[in-house]
mmCIF file of C-alpha atoms in Angstrom:
data_model
loop_
_atom_site.group_PDB
_atom_site.id
_atom_site.type_symbol
_atom_site.label_atom_id
_atom_site.label_comp_id
_atom_site.label_asym_id
_atom_site.label_seq_id
_atom_site.Cartn_x
_atom_site.Cartn_y
_atom_site.Cartn_z
ATOM 1 C CA UNK A 1 73.629 86.458 140.627
ATOM 2 C CA UNK A 2 74.962 83.019 139.784
ATOM 3 C CA UNK A 3 72.389 80.845 138.054
ATOM 4 C CA UNK A 4 74.155 77.520 137.676
ATOM 5 C CA UNK A 5 75.950 75.585 140.347
ATOM 6 C CA UNK A 6 78.009 72.571 139.342
ATOM 7 C CA UNK A 7 78.612 69.515 141.433
ATOM 8 C CA UNK A 8 81.173 68.203 142.174
ATOM 9 C CA UNK A 9 83.688 71.043 142.157
ATOM 10 C CA UNK A 10 86.437 68.583 141.233
ATOM 11 C CA UNK A 11 86.438 65.031 139.914
ATOM 12 C CA UNK A 12 89.308 62.602 139.260
ATOM 13 C CA UNK A 13 88.740 59.319 137.445
ATOM 14 C CA UNK A 14 90.750 56.678 135.614
ATOM 15 C CA UNK A 15 90.989 56.795 131.857
ATOM 16 C CA UNK A 16 88.217 54.748 130.298
ATOM 17 C CA UNK A 17 85.724 55.376 133.102
ATOM 18 C CA UNK A 18 82.622 57.523 132.742
ATOM 19 C CA UNK A 19 82.476 61.025 134.243
ATOM 20 C CA UNK A 20 79.247 62.624 135.429
ATOM 21 C CA UNK A 21 78.823 66.281 136.354
ATOM 22 C CA UNK A 22 75.680 67.949 137.633
ATOM 23 C CA UNK A 23 74.295 71.449 137.346
ATOM 24 C CA UNK A 24 71.461 73.058 139.280
ATOM 25 C CA UNK A 25 69.811 76.379 138.519
ATOM 26 C CA UNK A 26 67.194 78.632 140.044
ATOM 27 C CA UNK A 27 64.860 80.219 137.492
ATOM 28 C CA UNK A 28 63.135 79.320 134.242
ATOM 29 C CA UNK A 29 65.355 78.886 131.211
ATOM 30 C CA UNK A 30 65.150 78.725 127.416
ATOM 31 C CA UNK A 31 67.979 76.244 127.162
ATOM 32 C CA UNK A 32 71.006 74.957 129.032
ATOM 33 C CA UNK A 33 74.467 74.654 127.542
ATOM 34 C CA UNK A 34 77.707 72.977 128.530
ATOM 35 C CA UNK A 35 81.113 74.448 127.801
ATOM 36 C CA UNK A 36 84.630 73.156 128.262
ATOM 37 C CA UNK A 37 87.726 75.137 129.205
ATOM 38 C CA UNK A 38 91.277 73.909 128.900
ATOM 39 C CA UNK A 39 93.663 75.416 131.419
ATOM 40 C CA UNK A 40 94.133 79.154 130.937
ATOM 41 C CA UNK A 41 92.150 79.318 127.713
ATOM 42 C CA UNK A 42 88.718 80.429 126.554
ATOM 43 C CA UNK A 43 85.599 78.286 126.715
ATOM 44 C CA UNK A 44 84.401 76.037 123.918
ATOM 45 C CA UNK A 45 80.755 75.144 123.409
ATOM 46 C CA UNK A 46 80.001 71.420 123.712
ATOM 47 C CA UNK A 47 76.268 70.813 123.643
ATOM 48 C CA UNK A 48 72.917 72.533 124.084
ATOM 49 C CA UNK A 49 69.631 71.143 125.388
ATOM 50 C CA UNK A 50 66.372 73.052 125.104
ATOM 51 C CA UNK A 51 63.879 73.408 127.927
ATOM 52 C CA UNK A 52 61.421 71.061 126.193
ATOM 53 C CA UNK A 53 64.014 68.308 125.741
ATOM 54 C CA UNK A 54 64.948 65.682 128.293
ATOM 55 C CA UNK A 55 68.062 64.109 126.806
ATOM 56 C CA UNK A 56 70.610 64.925 124.109
ATOM 57 C CA UNK A 57 73.597 63.031 122.737
ATOM 58 C CA UNK A 58 76.696 64.169 120.894
ATOM 59 C CA UNK A 59 79.485 61.636 120.389
ATOM 60 C CA UNK A 60 80.637 60.569 123.852
ATOM 61 C CA UNK A 61 78.552 63.276 125.539
ATOM 62 C CA UNK A 62 75.105 62.762 126.990
ATOM 63 C CA UNK A 63 73.162 65.595 128.587
ATOM 64 C CA UNK A 64 69.941 65.300 130.543
ATOM 65 C CA UNK A 65 67.632 68.058 131.708
ATOM 66 C CA UNK A 66 64.973 67.896 134.413
ATOM 67 C CA UNK A 67 63.121 71.205 134.461
ATOM 68 C CA UNK A 68 60.940 70.150 137.389
ATOM 69 C CA UNK A 69 64.070 69.764 139.518
ATOM 70 C CA UNK A 70 65.913 72.572 137.750
ATOM 71 C CA UNK A 71 68.907 70.358 137.162
ATOM 72 C CA UNK A 72 71.045 68.943 134.373
ATOM 73 C CA UNK A 73 73.787 66.364 134.102
ATOM 74 C CA UNK A 74 76.643 65.905 131.663
ATOM 75 C CA UNK A 75 77.970 62.392 131.139
ATOM 76 C CA UNK A 76 81.257 61.790 129.336
ATOM 77 C CA UNK A 77 81.655 58.134 128.449
ATOM 78 C CA UNK A 78 84.930 56.245 127.958
ATOM 79 C CA UNK A 79 86.992 59.173 129.223
ATOM 80 C CA UNK A 80 90.356 60.061 127.706
ATOM 81 C CA UNK A 81 93.318 61.997 129.057
ATOM 82 C CA UNK A 82 92.438 64.783 126.612
ATOM 83 C CA UNK A 83 89.102 65.253 128.422
ATOM 84 C CA UNK A 84 90.983 66.793 131.352
ATOM 85 C CA UNK A 85 89.515 70.305 131.585
ATOM 86 C CA UNK A 86 86.982 72.424 133.448
ATOM 87 C CA UNK A 87 83.349 72.042 132.463
ATOM 88 C CA UNK A 88 80.742 74.783 132.899
ATOM 89 C CA UNK A 89 76.994 74.782 132.555
ATOM 90 C CA UNK A 90 75.324 77.941 131.297
ATOM 91 C CA UNK A 91 71.640 78.747 131.476
ATOM 92 C CA UNK A 92 70.011 80.877 128.810
ATOM 93 C CA UNK A 93 67.107 83.086 129.812
ATOM 94 C CA UNK A 94 65.026 85.450 127.721
ATOM 95 C CA UNK A 95 66.177 89.048 127.455
ATOM 96 C CA UNK A 96 65.231 92.154 125.486
ATOM 97 C CA UNK A 97 64.706 92.184 121.738
ATOM 98 C CA UNK A 98 64.109 88.432 121.561
ATOM 99 C CA UNK A 99 67.634 87.787 122.721
ATOM 100 C CA UNK A 100 69.057 85.568 125.438
ATOM 101 C CA UNK A 101 71.359 86.153 128.369
ATOM 102 C CA UNK A 102 73.726 83.366 129.410
ATOM 103 C CA UNK A 103 74.678 82.890 133.035
ATOM 104 C CA UNK A 104 77.498 80.511 133.903
ATOM 105 C CA UNK A 105 78.086 78.314 136.921
ATOM 106 C CA UNK A 106 81.259 77.824 138.901
ATOM 107 C CA UNK A 107 82.479 74.786 136.964
ATOM 108 C CA UNK A 108 83.686 71.236 137.590
ATOM 109 C CA UNK A 109 87.390 70.502 137.282
ATOM 110 C CA UNK A 110 87.762 67.060 135.663
ATOM 111 C CA UNK A 111 91.067 65.192 135.795
ATOM 112 C CA UNK A 112 91.519 61.967 133.840
ATOM 113 C CA UNK A 113 94.285 59.770 135.215
ATOM 114 C CA UNK A 114 96.078 57.781 132.477
ATOM 115 C CA UNK B 1 87.932 79.383 111.029
ATOM 116 C CA UNK B 2 85.798 81.808 113.005
ATOM 117 C CA UNK B 3 87.585 83.793 115.631
ATOM 118 C CA UNK B 4 87.246 86.050 118.613
ATOM 119 C CA UNK B 5 90.536 87.801 119.206
ATOM 120 C CA UNK B 6 91.505 89.524 122.419
ATOM 121 C CA UNK B 7 94.341 91.950 121.916
ATOM 122 C CA UNK B 8 96.379 91.114 125.014
ATOM 123 C CA UNK B 9 96.904 87.754 126.694
ATOM 124 C CA UNK B 10 98.683 89.206 129.711
ATOM 125 C CA UNK B 11 98.660 92.736 131.109
ATOM 126 C CA UNK B 12 100.181 94.248 134.226
ATOM 127 C CA UNK B 13 98.878 97.650 135.289
ATOM 128 C CA UNK B 14 99.143 99.879 138.328
ATOM 129 C CA UNK B 15 96.330 100.970 140.606
ATOM 130 C CA UNK B 16 94.562 104.015 139.210
ATOM 131 C CA UNK B 17 95.581 103.449 135.599
ATOM 132 C CA UNK B 18 92.997 103.440 132.820
ATOM 133 C CA UNK B 19 92.909 100.055 131.125
ATOM 134 C CA UNK B 20 91.500 99.097 127.740
ATOM 135 C CA UNK B 21 90.764 95.498 126.841
ATOM 136 C CA UNK B 22 90.001 95.032 123.168
ATOM 137 C CA UNK B 23 88.009 92.294 121.520
ATOM 138 C CA UNK B 24 87.429 91.752 117.812
ATOM 139 C CA UNK B 25 85.292 89.097 116.114
ATOM 140 C CA UNK B 26 85.240 88.210 112.424
ATOM 141 C CA UNK B 27 81.926 86.372 112.331
ATOM 142 C CA UNK B 28 79.591 89.344 111.785
ATOM 143 C CA UNK B 29 77.915 88.523 115.112
ATOM 144 C CA UNK B 30 75.438 90.992 116.567
ATOM 145 C CA UNK B 31 76.022 90.023 120.192
ATOM 146 C CA UNK B 32 79.181 90.533 122.199
ATOM 147 C CA UNK B 33 79.910 89.912 125.865
ATOM 148 C CA UNK B 34 82.535 90.559 128.530
ATOM 149 C CA UNK B 35 82.918 88.145 131.430
ATOM 150 C CA UNK B 36 85.430 87.961 134.226
ATOM 151 C CA UNK B 37 86.522 84.645 135.660
ATOM 152 C CA UNK B 38 87.782 84.156 139.193
ATOM 153 C CA UNK B 39 88.587 80.926 141.073
ATOM 154 C CA UNK B 40 85.550 79.590 142.898
ATOM 155 C CA UNK B 41 83.244 82.187 141.331
ATOM 156 C CA UNK B 42 83.067 80.934 137.773
ATOM 157 C CA UNK B 43 82.249 83.387 134.992
ATOM 158 C CA UNK B 44 80.390 86.566 135.832
ATOM 159 C CA UNK B 45 78.852 88.815 133.207
ATOM 160 C CA UNK B 46 80.144 92.406 133.229
ATOM 161 C CA UNK B 47 78.521 93.988 130.170
ATOM 162 C CA UNK B 48 77.019 92.873 126.907
ATOM 163 C CA UNK B 49 75.926 94.435 123.665
ATOM 164 C CA UNK B 50 73.270 93.344 121.189
ATOM 165 C CA UNK B 51 74.063 95.908 118.532
ATOM 166 C CA UNK B 52 76.427 98.720 117.627
ATOM 167 C CA UNK B 53 76.345 101.513 120.183
ATOM 168 C CA UNK B 54 74.090 99.454 122.442
ATOM 169 C CA UNK B 55 75.181 98.201 125.834
ATOM 170 C CA UNK B 56 73.528 96.460 128.720
ATOM 171 C CA UNK B 57 74.801 95.990 132.256
ATOM 172 C CA UNK B 58 75.495 92.477 133.372
ATOM 173 C CA UNK B 59 75.729 91.226 136.931
ATOM 174 C CA UNK B 60 78.887 93.095 137.999
ATOM 175 C CA UNK B 61 79.222 96.334 135.960
ATOM 176 C CA UNK B 62 80.625 98.492 138.758
ATOM 177 C CA UNK B 63 84.051 99.879 137.940
ATOM 178 C CA UNK B 64 83.756 99.031 134.240
ATOM 179 C CA UNK B 65 82.449 100.646 131.073
ATOM 180 C CA UNK B 66 82.277 99.438 127.478
ATOM 181 C CA UNK B 67 82.370 100.807 123.975
ATOM 182 C CA UNK B 68 80.985 99.360 120.774
ATOM 183 C CA UNK B 69 81.479 101.803 117.894
ATOM 184 C CA UNK B 70 81.765 99.077 115.260
ATOM 185 C CA UNK B 71 79.984 95.758 114.995
ATOM 186 C CA UNK B 72 83.148 93.689 115.150
ATOM 187 C CA UNK B 73 84.787 95.432 118.121
ATOM 188 C CA UNK B 74 83.774 95.499 121.782
ATOM 189 C CA UNK B 75 86.068 97.207 124.273
ATOM 190 C CA UNK B 76 86.071 96.879 128.036
ATOM 191 C CA UNK B 77 87.361 99.898 129.944
ATOM 192 C CA UNK B 78 88.549 100.069 133.521
ATOM 193 C CA UNK B 79 88.453 103.797 134.255
ATOM 194 C CA UNK B 80 90.675 103.533 137.339
ATOM 195 C CA UNK B 81 92.055 100.048 137.870
ATOM 196 C CA UNK B 82 91.998 98.573 141.349
ATOM 197 C CA UNK B 83 93.637 95.463 142.773
ATOM 198 C CA UNK B 84 90.265 93.698 143.079
ATOM 199 C CA UNK B 85 89.972 93.869 139.298
ATOM 200 C CA UNK B 86 92.884 91.455 138.926
ATOM 201 C CA UNK B 87 91.259 88.635 136.995
ATOM 202 C CA UNK B 88 90.908 86.717 133.744
ATOM 203 C CA UNK B 89 88.691 88.606 131.310
ATOM 204 C CA UNK B 90 86.874 86.678 128.611
ATOM 205 C CA UNK B 91 85.220 88.159 125.555
ATOM 206 C CA UNK B 92 82.591 86.248 123.590
ATOM 207 C CA UNK B 93 80.299 86.786 120.644
ATOM 208 C CA UNK B 94 77.185 85.124 119.301
ATOM 209 C CA UNK B 95 74.454 85.314 116.722
ATOM 210 C CA UNK B 96 71.023 84.489 118.047
ATOM 211 C CA UNK B 97 69.257 82.355 115.509
ATOM 212 C CA UNK B 98 72.268 80.458 114.249
ATOM 213 C CA UNK B 99 71.660 76.801 113.393
ATOM 214 C CA UNK B 100 70.932 75.849 116.992
ATOM 215 C CA UNK B 101 68.304 78.605 117.180
ATOM 216 C CA UNK B 102 69.838 79.757 120.426
ATOM 217 C CA UNK B 103 72.520 82.033 121.786
ATOM 218 C CA UNK B 104 75.707 79.935 121.573
ATOM 219 C CA UNK B 105 78.877 81.780 122.519
ATOM 220 C CA UNK B 106 82.273 81.740 120.817
ATOM 221 C CA UNK B 107 84.976 82.825 123.238
ATOM 222 C CA UNK B 108 88.335 84.486 122.861
ATOM 223 C CA UNK B 109 91.423 83.069 124.561
ATOM 224 C CA UNK B 110 91.172 85.462 127.482
ATOM 225 C CA UNK B 111 93.172 88.382 128.874
ATOM 226 C CA UNK B 112 94.801 87.917 132.254
ATOM 227 C CA UNK B 113 95.023 91.299 133.980
ATOM 228 C CA UNK B 114 97.106 91.914 137.070
ATOM 229 C CA UNK B 115 96.682 95.227 138.895
ATOM 230 C CA UNK B 116 99.512 96.098 141.267
#
């Protein structure tokens, strides 16, 4: 079953503006990750936030996590044309042998207009 | 540069054919995964493996099987391909306990399978 649901499904903004994407999930998690996918390619890991963290930064990326609401947001500041891609949240839950299972959402398609 | 390599970027097969999708990683990762990606449905986990000769069913294992005889190679098998298995297939690997202390995936470029 799908764990993460992203909102909005698609987002178009002008270059230089900030882009915000949201992710909601259903069950308890170890951590939540965001991945990026350029058209027709594999996914690339962007950032990870643990269940006991509330906010994380990496360059122009800012991720927040609210475990009480079971939701996360990804903010991309000062967007660039090269940020055009699909963005997926993935929730990590405990699995056998101390391992984790990642479940992905449906993604947000971000288009940056030059 | 670490890599996950999927043997075929594009495949066209006929209904009923047996299909092998191969994935090789050069990072000595214990964990390997197969996902399929469809528009509007995101990525769905088919099978995963946490060690050689081990396999675990994901969320949509029906119609698929896997093989992991060597640590670096994880194969997805469609025993009798059907048109509803037309999709993008993504392989990934990870090592739990890497610097982030969590299961962070490295993906291959994907294999787009069309079943006629």
